[in-house]
Structures are given as structure tokens and as C-alpha cells.
């Protein structure tokens, strides 16, 4: 889901090799969990007849781990929620990885320990149909699991406003490809949207439903602030049931004392919003300062966005004990 032009900014000489542009580190020292074993990342390969390669029949989760230099600790964020969701996605795609949420979490912690990161990292867990077979179907196809990790910075800007544009492509409807499952093949739809937006001079896309309501960014959930109220589209708008989205709703209530209203949003309502921000595991919290060449609010990062962003980063870096349940210490 994520590519970035920003390398990791760690200055630790013992940190793992930097993955630039979202690509694979080339060091043999970087390990991945691949089909039941820890192996060098460069050796974790599948054949070109693999069913998931041919047909996109795989599900995935992107998970972040945050380095806290003051505590000398790496915090794995919301592993339980991510692995509960990947198992739900597996059910939808008729796969049984034969691993529990706790086993997947333990494997991820062990992978991060072996790779020895002392910087922010991104984890990609994938369950995929591994049979080498021609034929479009979901049933009677074997599956395997892999987990990789790389150093990772921002996906899109979190400290400067981004420019968004609505695109002609529509969000894939749940009756076409289930929106609540993170299915690899479905991400061609966000790719069309992201590319259209960027080639038109924007930083990110805003994607509408078939009915013309706001759904989400190309790969991020969306929040709008209007008249002191935080608003976000619901699952009936073909959004991914975002884990970061759920966390921000919790923070808005507990840290800012604000209620979050879940309802449909029209495109023109975004133009007159006081604030808009995108969120997701990759995006984190990204303030939107213009949409379709129209300034949002003052055209600067708004106070509610700034406040919820600070609360979020305090929580994910283990600086707020009230949210210790969100994170799993790696070391």
C-alpha cells in the first residue's frame, strides 16, 4: 500500500539498513518470516505461478512500530487489532493461516528483535494463496503467511498541509470487492486514484462512492471538522474499517472532549469545512489544507487537527500511559 520518497532519518550507526522509496533493503542481515521460518529478506520469494501473484488473492496488514529514544524502546502499535482484522480478511477470502492473533503478534515481535531496529519501522503481514495453479477461484487453494519489516518514515506529510483532489475513479463497492477486507487485488483501485491525483498536481486523492459521497483518500480514512464537530464517513460509504480511525475517535472523545459524528459527507461540504485530515497506519495523521484548489479553513493546519495529532503521537510512542494497551514493547 505504501511507497515513500523519504528515507528513515535514524542516526544510529547500528540501526538496520534504510529502505528507500519503500523498496527492499539489500542487506542479508534483514530478515523476514516466510512460510514458517525466519530467512533473509532477499531469499523470501514466490514462484511466478503462485495463485496470489496471478490473481491478487491475498490479504495483508500494514503495522507500524515506533521508536522512543528516551525509553530505548520500540513500540509495536495495535498488533492485536491488526491481526484480528487480517484473520477476518482471511475468512472473507476463504483462507485459514492456522495462526492465532497471539502467535502472529509473537512472530512480529521476534522479527523486529532479530532485525534490531532503533528507529520507526513498518511491518507488512500477508496471507496469500500459495498454490501454483491456473484458475480463478477462492476454494481449494492452499495459503501461506509471511511478515516483513523495514525502516519507514512518513508516507505523506504529517507536519505540513497536503493538497488533495477528488478523482474520477470511484471507490470499489462492497458488492464488488468487500471493502472491509484488505485484499491485495483491490488495491489497483487506490492506485488508479492516487496516480490520477498526483499527475494532476495534487499530493493525495479523495475518492467518492458510486453515489458521489465522500468515501476516503486513496489509502486513508477521512475526517472533517465543521462548526466544532468532527465528522467521518461510515462503513456504508465503502470505507475500510480503519484501526487508526477507531483510535482517533477514542482520542477525540477522551483527550479533546469532542464527539465524532459518523455520517455521509458530500464533496462540496468538504470545501466549506473548517479542517480536514486523512489518517491511517501509513498516513498516520495528515492535515489537508486544500481540496480541488480550494483552501480548507484558513489554509493552515487547524487547531483540532494539531491537538489530535499530538495526542496520537504521544500515544503511539508510549509517552501516554493511558494508552499503554495500544502498544507492545519489542525490547
C-alpha positions as a Markdown table, in Angstrom:
| # | Residue | x | y | z |
|---|---|---|---|---|
| 1 | Unk | 0.0 | 0.0 | 0.0 |
| 2 | Unk | 2.8 | 2.4 | 0.7 |
| 3 | Unk | 5.7 | 3.8 | -1.2 |
| 4 | Unk | 7.7 | 6.7 | 0.1 |
| 5 | Unk | 10.4 | 9.0 | -1.2 |
| 6 | Unk | 11.6 | 9.8 | 2.3 |
| 7 | Unk | 14.3 | 7.6 | 3.8 |
| 8 | Unk | 14.4 | 6.8 | 7.5 |
| 9 | Unk | 16.0 | 9.6 | 9.5 |
| 10 | Unk | 17.7 | 7.4 | 12.1 |
| 11 | Unk | 21.3 | 8.5 | 13.0 |
| 12 | Unk | 22.0 | 5.3 | 15.0 |
| 13 | Unk | 25.1 | 3.7 | 13.3 |
| 14 | Unk | 23.8 | 0.3 | 14.5 |
| 15 | Unk | 20.3 | 0.7 | 13.0 |
| 16 | Unk | 19.1 | -1.7 | 10.3 |
| 17 | Unk | 19.7 | -0.6 | 6.7 |
| 18 | Unk | 17.4 | 2.1 | 5.3 |
| 19 | Unk | 14.8 | 1.1 | 2.9 |
| 20 | Unk | 14.5 | 3.9 | 0.4 |
| 21 | Unk | 11.4 | 4.5 | -1.8 |
| 22 | Unk | 9.6 | 1.7 | 0.0 |
| 23 | Unk | 11.8 | -0.9 | -1.6 |
| 24 | Unk | 13.6 | -3.9 | -0.1 |
| 25 | Unk | 16.8 | -3.4 | 1.9 |
| 26 | Unk | 19.6 | -5.2 | 0.2 |
| 27 | Unk | 21.4 | -6.5 | 3.3 |
| 28 | Unk | 21.4 | -10.2 | 4.1 |
| 29 | Unk | 21.1 | -9.2 | 7.7 |
| 30 | Unk | 17.5 | -8.1 | 7.2 |
| 31 | Unk | 15.2 | -11.0 | 8.0 |
| 32 | Unk | 11.6 | -11.9 | 7.1 |
| 33 | Unk | 9.2 | -14.5 | 8.4 |
| 34 | Unk | 8.5 | -16.6 | 5.4 |
| 35 | Unk | 6.3 | -19.7 | 5.2 |
| 36 | Unk | 7.2 | -20.9 | 8.7 |
| 37 | Unk | 10.8 | -19.7 | 9.2 |
| 38 | Unk | 13.0 | -16.6 | 9.6 |
| 39 | Unk | 15.0 | -16.2 | 6.4 |
| 40 | Unk | 17.0 | -13.3 | 4.7 |
| 41 | Unk | 14.5 | -11.0 | 3.1 |
| 42 | Unk | 16.1 | -11.3 | -0.2 |
| 43 | Unk | 15.5 | -15.1 | -0.2 |
| 44 | Unk | 11.8 | -14.8 | 0.6 |
| 45 | Unk | 10.4 | -15.4 | -2.9 |
| 46 | Unk | 7.4 | -17.0 | -4.5 |
| 47 | Unk | 7.1 | -18.5 | -7.9 |
| 48 | Unk | 5.5 | -16.8 | -10.9 |
| 49 | Unk | 2.7 | -19.3 | -11.0 |
| 50 | Unk | 1.7 | -18.6 | -7.4 |
| 51 | Unk | -2.1 | -18.1 | -7.3 |
| 52 | Unk | -1.9 | -14.8 | -5.4 |
| 53 | Unk | 0.6 | -13.4 | -7.9 |
| 54 | Unk | -1.6 | -14.3 | -10.8 |
| 55 | Unk | -4.9 | -13.2 | -9.4 |
| 56 | Unk | -4.3 | -10.9 | -6.4 |
| 57 | Unk | -5.8 | -13.5 | -4.0 |
| 58 | Unk | -4.1 | -12.3 | -0.8 |
| 59 | Unk | -4.8 | -10.2 | 2.2 |
| 60 | Unk | -2.5 | -8.0 | 4.2 |
| 61 | Unk | -2.0 | -5.7 | 7.1 |
| 62 | Unk | 0.4 | -2.8 | 7.4 |
| 63 | Unk | 1.5 | -2.2 | 11.0 |
| 64 | Unk | 3.8 | 0.5 | 12.4 |
| 65 | Unk | 6.4 | 0.3 | 15.2 |
| 66 | Unk | 7.6 | 3.5 | 16.8 |
| 67 | Unk | 11.0 | 4.1 | 18.4 |
| 68 | Unk | 11.1 | 6.0 | 21.6 |
| 69 | Unk | 14.8 | 7.1 | 22.1 |
| 70 | Unk | 14.2 | 8.4 | 25.6 |
| 71 | Unk | 13.0 | 5.0 | 26.7 |
| 72 | Unk | 15.2 | 3.0 | 24.4 |
| 73 | Unk | 12.1 | 1.1 | 23.4 |
| 74 | Unk | 10.4 | 0.1 | 20.1 |
| 75 | Unk | 6.6 | 0.0 | 20.4 |
| 76 | Unk | 4.5 | -2.2 | 18.1 |
| 77 | Unk | 1.2 | -0.4 | 17.5 |
| 78 | Unk | -2.1 | -2.1 | 17.8 |
| 79 | Unk | -0.9 | -5.6 | 16.8 |
| 80 | Unk | -4.0 | -7.3 | 18.3 |
| 81 | Unk | -6.4 | -5.2 | 16.2 |
| 82 | Unk | -4.4 | -5.6 | 13.0 |
| 83 | Unk | -4.2 | -9.4 | 13.4 |
| 84 | Unk | -7.8 | -9.7 | 14.3 |
| 85 | Unk | -8.6 | -7.8 | 11.0 |
| 86 | Unk | -6.3 | -10.0 | 8.9 |
| 87 | Unk | -8.0 | -13.1 | 10.2 |
| 88 | Unk | -11.3 | -11.5 | 9.3 |
| 89 | Unk | -10.0 | -10.8 | 5.8 |
| 90 | Unk | -8.8 | -14.4 | 5.6 |
| 91 | Unk | -12.4 | -15.6 | 6.3 |
| 92 | Unk | -13.7 | -13.5 | 3.5 |
| 93 | Unk | -11.1 | -14.8 | 1.1 |
| 94 | Unk | -11.6 | -18.4 | 2.3 |
| 95 | Unk | -8.2 | -18.9 | 3.9 |
| 96 | Unk | -7.0 | -20.4 | 7.2 |
| 97 | Unk | -3.4 | -19.5 | 8.1 |
| 98 | Unk | -3.6 | -21.7 | 11.2 |
| 99 | Unk | -2.1 | -19.0 | 13.3 |
| 100 | Unk | -3.7 | -17.1 | 16.2 |
| 101 | Unk | -3.6 | -13.4 | 16.9 |
| 102 | Unk | -1.2 | -14.0 | 19.7 |
| 103 | Unk | 1.1 | -16.2 | 17.5 |
| 104 | Unk | 1.1 | -13.6 | 14.8 |
| 105 | Unk | 2.0 | -10.9 | 17.3 |
| 106 | Unk | 4.7 | -13.0 | 18.8 |
| 107 | Unk | 6.2 | -13.7 | 15.4 |
| 108 | Unk | 6.2 | -10.0 | 14.6 |
| 109 | Unk | 7.9 | -9.0 | 17.9 |
| 110 | Unk | 10.5 | -11.7 | 17.3 |
| 111 | Unk | 11.1 | -10.4 | 13.7 |
| 112 | Unk | 11.6 | -6.9 | 15.0 |
| 113 | Unk | 14.0 | -8.1 | 17.7 |
| 114 | Unk | 16.1 | -10.1 | 15.2 |
| 115 | Unk | 16.3 | -7.1 | 12.9 |
| 116 | Unk | 17.3 | -4.9 | 15.8 |
| 117 | Unk | 15.6 | -1.7 | 14.7 |
| 118 | Unk | 16.2 | 1.5 | 16.7 |
| 119 | Unk | 14.0 | 3.7 | 14.5 |
| 120 | Unk | 10.5 | 3.7 | 13.3 |
| 121 | Unk | 9.6 | 0.7 | 11.2 |
| 122 | Unk | 6.8 | -0.6 | 9.0 |
| 123 | Unk | 5.6 | -4.2 | 9.1 |
| 124 | Unk | 3.7 | -5.9 | 6.3 |
| 125 | Unk | 2.0 | -9.2 | 7.1 |
| 126 | Unk | 0.5 | -11.1 | 4.2 |
| 127 | Unk | -1.6 | -14.3 | 4.0 |
| 128 | Unk | -1.7 | -15.4 | 0.4 |
| 129 | Unk | -3.0 | -18.3 | -1.8 |
| 130 | Unk | 0.3 | -20.1 | -2.3 |
| 131 | Unk | -0.7 | -22.9 | -4.7 |
| 132 | Unk | 0.9 | -22.8 | -8.1 |
| 133 | Unk | -2.2 | -23.1 | -10.2 |
| 134 | Unk | -4.0 | -21.6 | -13.1 |
| 135 | Unk | -7.7 | -20.9 | -12.5 |
| 136 | Unk | -9.8 | -18.1 | -10.9 |
| 137 | Unk | -11.3 | -19.3 | -7.7 |
| 138 | Unk | -11.1 | -19.0 | -3.9 |
| 139 | Unk | -11.8 | -22.6 | -2.8 |
| 140 | Unk | -9.4 | -25.5 | -2.6 |
| 141 | Unk | -6.3 | -23.3 | -2.8 |
| 142 | Unk | -3.6 | -23.6 | -0.2 |
| 143 | Unk | -2.3 | -20.5 | 1.7 |
| 144 | Unk | 0.9 | -19.4 | 3.4 |
| 145 | Unk | 1.9 | -16.4 | 5.7 |
| 146 | Unk | 4.8 | -14.0 | 5.5 |
| 147 | Unk | 5.8 | -11.0 | 7.6 |
| 148 | Unk | 8.4 | -8.4 | 6.6 |
| 149 | Unk | 9.7 | -5.3 | 8.3 |
| 150 | Unk | 11.6 | -2.3 | 7.0 |
| 151 | Unk | 12.6 | 1.1 | 8.5 |
| 152 | Unk | 9.9 | 3.6 | 7.5 |
| 153 | Unk | 9.3 | 7.3 | 7.8 |
| 154 | Unk | 6.3 | 9.4 | 6.6 |
| 155 | Unk | 4.1 | 8.1 | 3.8 |
| 156 | Unk | 2.5 | 11.5 | 3.2 |
| 157 | Unk | 3.3 | 14.7 | 5.2 |
| 158 | Unk | 2.2 | 14.8 | 8.8 |
| 159 | Unk | 3.6 | 18.2 | 9.7 |
| 160 | Unk | 2.7 | 20.2 | 6.6 |
| 161 | Unk | -0.6 | 20.5 | 4.9 |
| 162 | Unk | -1.2 | 18.5 | 1.8 |
| 163 | Unk | -3.2 | 19.3 | -1.3 |
| 164 | Unk | -5.9 | 16.9 | -2.3 |
| 165 | Unk | -8.0 | 16.5 | -5.4 |
| 166 | Unk | -11.2 | 14.5 | -5.9 |
| 167 | Unk | -10.7 | 12.0 | -8.7 |
| 168 | Unk | -12.9 | 10.4 | -11.4 |
| 169 | Unk | -12.4 | 6.9 | -10.1 |
| 170 | Unk | -15.0 | 5.6 | -7.7 |
| 171 | Unk | -14.3 | 3.6 | -4.5 |
| 172 | Unk | -14.8 | -0.2 | -5.1 |
| 173 | Unk | -18.2 | -1.1 | -3.7 |
| 174 | Unk | -18.7 | -3.8 | -1.1 |
| 175 | Unk | -20.7 | -5.9 | -3.5 |
| 176 | Unk | -17.8 | -5.9 | -6.0 |
| 177 | Unk | -14.8 | -6.4 | -3.7 |
| 178 | Unk | -15.5 | -6.4 | 0.1 |
| 179 | Unk | -14.3 | -3.0 | 1.4 |
| 180 | Unk | -13.7 | -4.2 | 5.0 |
| 181 | Unk | -11.2 | -6.8 | 3.8 |
| 182 | Unk | -7.6 | -5.7 | 2.9 |
| 183 | Unk | -7.5 | -7.7 | -0.3 |
| 184 | Unk | -4.3 | -7.2 | -2.4 |
| 185 | Unk | -6.1 | -7.3 | -5.7 |
| 186 | Unk | -8.5 | -4.5 | -4.7 |
| 187 | Unk | -5.6 | -2.0 | -4.3 |
| 188 | Unk | -5.5 | -1.4 | -8.0 |
| 189 | Unk | -8.4 | 0.9 | -7.4 |
| 190 | Unk | -6.5 | 3.1 | -5.0 |
| 191 | Unk | -3.5 | 3.0 | -7.4 |
| 192 | Unk | -5.7 | 4.5 | -10.1 |
| 193 | Unk | -6.9 | 7.2 | -7.8 |
| 194 | Unk | -3.5 | 8.1 | -6.3 |
| 195 | Unk | -1.9 | 8.3 | -9.8 |
| 196 | Unk | -4.7 | 10.5 | -11.2 |
| 197 | Unk | -4.4 | 12.9 | -8.3 |
| 198 | Unk | -0.6 | 13.1 | -8.4 |
| 199 | Unk | -0.5 | 13.5 | -12.2 |
| 200 | Unk | -3.0 | 16.4 | -11.8 |
| 201 | Unk | -0.6 | 18.1 | -9.4 |
| 202 | Unk | -2.1 | 17.0 | -6.0 |
| 203 | Unk | -0.4 | 15.2 | -3.1 |
| 204 | Unk | -3.3 | 12.8 | -2.5 |
| 205 | Unk | -6.7 | 11.7 | -3.8 |
| 206 | Unk | -10.1 | 12.0 | -2.3 |
| 207 | Unk | -12.3 | 9.2 | -3.6 |
| 208 | Unk | -16.1 | 9.3 | -3.9 |
| 209 | Unk | -18.6 | 6.4 | -3.8 |
| 210 | Unk | -20.7 | 5.4 | -6.7 |
| 211 | Unk | -23.4 | 7.7 | -5.3 |
| 212 | Unk | -21.0 | 10.7 | -5.2 |
| 213 | Unk | -20.5 | 10.8 | -1.5 |
| 214 | Unk | -17.0 | 11.1 | 0.1 |
| 215 | Unk | -15.5 | 7.7 | 0.9 |
| 216 | Unk | -11.8 | 8.2 | 1.8 |
| 217 | Unk | -8.4 | 9.0 | 0.5 |
| 218 | Unk | -6.6 | 6.6 | -1.9 |
| 219 | Unk | -5.5 | 4.6 | 1.1 |
| 220 | Unk | -6.6 | 6.6 | 4.2 |
| 221 | Unk | -9.7 | 7.3 | 6.1 |
| 222 | Unk | -11.0 | 10.9 | 6.2 |
| 223 | Unk | -12.2 | 13.2 | 9.0 |
| 224 | Unk | -13.8 | 16.7 | 8.6 |
| 225 | Unk | -14.2 | 19.4 | 11.2 |
| 226 | Unk | -17.1 | 21.7 | 10.8 |
| 227 | Unk | -18.6 | 24.1 | 13.3 |
| 228 | Unk | -16.7 | 22.4 | 16.1 |
| 229 | Unk | -17.9 | 18.9 | 15.2 |
| 230 | Unk | -15.7 | 16.1 | 14.0 |
| 231 | Unk | -17.4 | 14.1 | 11.1 |
| 232 | Unk | -16.3 | 10.9 | 9.4 |
| 233 | Unk | -18.0 | 8.7 | 6.8 |
| 234 | Unk | -19.4 | 5.4 | 8.0 |
| 235 | Unk | -18.9 | 1.9 | 6.7 |
| 236 | Unk | -21.9 | 2.3 | 4.4 |
| 237 | Unk | -19.7 | 4.6 | 2.3 |
| 238 | Unk | -17.4 | 1.7 | 1.3 |
| 239 | Unk | -14.6 | 2.7 | 3.7 |
| 240 | Unk | -12.0 | 0.4 | 5.2 |
| 241 | Unk | -12.8 | -0.1 | 8.9 |
| 242 | Unk | -9.7 | 1.7 | 9.9 |
| 243 | Unk | -7.8 | 0.9 | 13.0 |
| 244 | Unk | -6.2 | 4.4 | 13.2 |
| 245 | Unk | -9.7 | 5.8 | 12.5 |
| 246 | Unk | -11.1 | 4.0 | 15.6 |
| 247 | Unk | -8.1 | 5.2 | 17.7 |
| 248 | Unk | -8.7 | 8.8 | 16.7 |
| 249 | Unk | -12.3 | 8.6 | 17.6 |
| 250 | Unk | -11.3 | 7.4 | 21.0 |
| 251 | Unk | -8.7 | 10.2 | 21.3 |
| 252 | Unk | -11.2 | 12.9 | 20.2 |
| 253 | Unk | -13.6 | 11.8 | 23.0 |
| 254 | Unk | -11.1 | 11.2 | 25.8 |
| 255 | Unk | -8.4 | 13.8 | 25.1 |
| 256 | Unk | -10.3 | 16.6 | 23.4 |
| 257 | Unk | -13.8 | 16.1 | 24.9 |
| 258 | Unk | -15.3 | 16.1 | 21.4 |
| 259 | Unk | -17.9 | 13.8 | 19.9 |
| 260 | Unk | -17.4 | 12.3 | 16.5 |
| 261 | Unk | -20.4 | 12.1 | 14.2 |
| 262 | Unk | -20.5 | 9.3 | 11.7 |
| 263 | Unk | -22.5 | 10.3 | 8.6 |
| 264 | Unk | -22.3 | 10.8 | 4.8 |
| 265 | Unk | -20.3 | 13.8 | 3.5 |
| 266 | Unk | -20.8 | 15.4 | 0.1 |
| 267 | Unk | -17.9 | 16.7 | -1.9 |
| 268 | Unk | -19.0 | 20.3 | -1.7 |
| 269 | Unk | -19.2 | 20.1 | 2.1 |
| 270 | Unk | -15.5 | 19.4 | 2.3 |
| 271 | Unk | -14.9 | 22.8 | 0.5 |
| 272 | Unk | -16.6 | 24.7 | 3.4 |
| 273 | Unk | -15.1 | 22.6 | 6.2 |
| 274 | Unk | -13.0 | 24.2 | 8.9 |
| 275 | Unk | -10.5 | 21.4 | 8.9 |
| 276 | Unk | -9.9 | 18.1 | 7.0 |
| 277 | Unk | -7.4 | 15.4 | 7.8 |
| 278 | Unk | -6.6 | 11.9 | 6.5 |
| 279 | Unk | -5.5 | 9.1 | 8.7 |
| 280 | Unk | -4.2 | 5.5 | 8.5 |
| 281 | Unk | -1.4 | 3.3 | 9.7 |
| 282 | Unk | 0.8 | 4.5 | 6.8 |
| 283 | Unk | -0.5 | 8.1 | 6.6 |
| 284 | Unk | -0.7 | 8.5 | 10.4 |
| 285 | Unk | -2.4 | 11.9 | 10.6 |
| 286 | Unk | -2.0 | 14.1 | 7.5 |
| 287 | Unk | -3.6 | 17.6 | 7.6 |
| 288 | Unk | -5.4 | 18.6 | 4.4 |
| 289 | Unk | -5.1 | 22.3 | 3.6 |
| 290 | Unk | -6.7 | 22.5 | 0.2 |
| 291 | Unk | -9.1 | 20.4 | -1.9 |
| 292 | Unk | -9.7 | 20.9 | -5.6 |
| 293 | Unk | -7.8 | 24.2 | -5.4 |
| 294 | Unk | -10.0 | 25.5 | -2.5 |
| 295 | Unk | -8.3 | 26.4 | 0.8 |
| 296 | Unk | -9.7 | 24.4 | 3.7 |
| 297 | Unk | -10.5 | 26.8 | 6.6 |
| 298 | Unk | -7.6 | 29.2 | 6.8 |
| 299 | Unk | -5.4 | 27.1 | 4.5 |
| 300 | Unk | -3.3 | 26.2 | 7.5 |
| 301 | Unk | -3.2 | 23.2 | 9.9 |
| 302 | Unk | -6.2 | 23.7 | 12.2 |
| 303 | Unk | -6.2 | 23.5 | 16.0 |
| 304 | Unk | -8.3 | 20.3 | 16.3 |
| 305 | Unk | -6.1 | 18.5 | 13.8 |
| 306 | Unk | -3.0 | 19.7 | 15.6 |
| 307 | Unk | -4.3 | 18.6 | 19.0 |
| 308 | Unk | -5.4 | 15.2 | 17.9 |
| 309 | Unk | -2.1 | 14.7 | 16.1 |
| 310 | Unk | -0.1 | 15.5 | 19.2 |
| 311 | Unk | -2.3 | 13.1 | 21.3 |
| 312 | Unk | -1.9 | 10.4 | 18.7 |
| 313 | Unk | 1.9 | 10.6 | 18.5 |
| 314 | Unk | 2.2 | 10.7 | 22.3 |
| 315 | Unk | 0.1 | 7.5 | 22.5 |
| 316 | Unk | 1.9 | 5.5 | 19.8 |
| 317 | Unk | 5.4 | 6.4 | 21.1 |
| 318 | Unk | 4.5 | 5.1 | 24.6 |
| 319 | Unk | 4.5 | 8.6 | 26.1 |
| 320 | Unk | 1.0 | 8.4 | 27.5 |
| 321 | Unk | 0.4 | 5.6 | 30.0 |
| 322 | Unk | -3.4 | 5.9 | 29.4 |
| 323 | Unk | -2.9 | 4.2 | 26.1 |
| 324 | Unk | -0.4 | 1.5 | 27.0 |
| 325 | Unk | -2.9 | -1.1 | 25.8 |
| 326 | Unk | -2.3 | 0.3 | 22.3 |
| 327 | Unk | 1.4 | -0.7 | 22.1 |
| 328 | Unk | 3.5 | -3.8 | 22.6 |
| 329 | Unk | 7.1 | -3.2 | 23.7 |
| 330 | Unk | 9.6 | -5.1 | 21.5 |
| 331 | Unk | 12.7 | -5.0 | 23.7 |
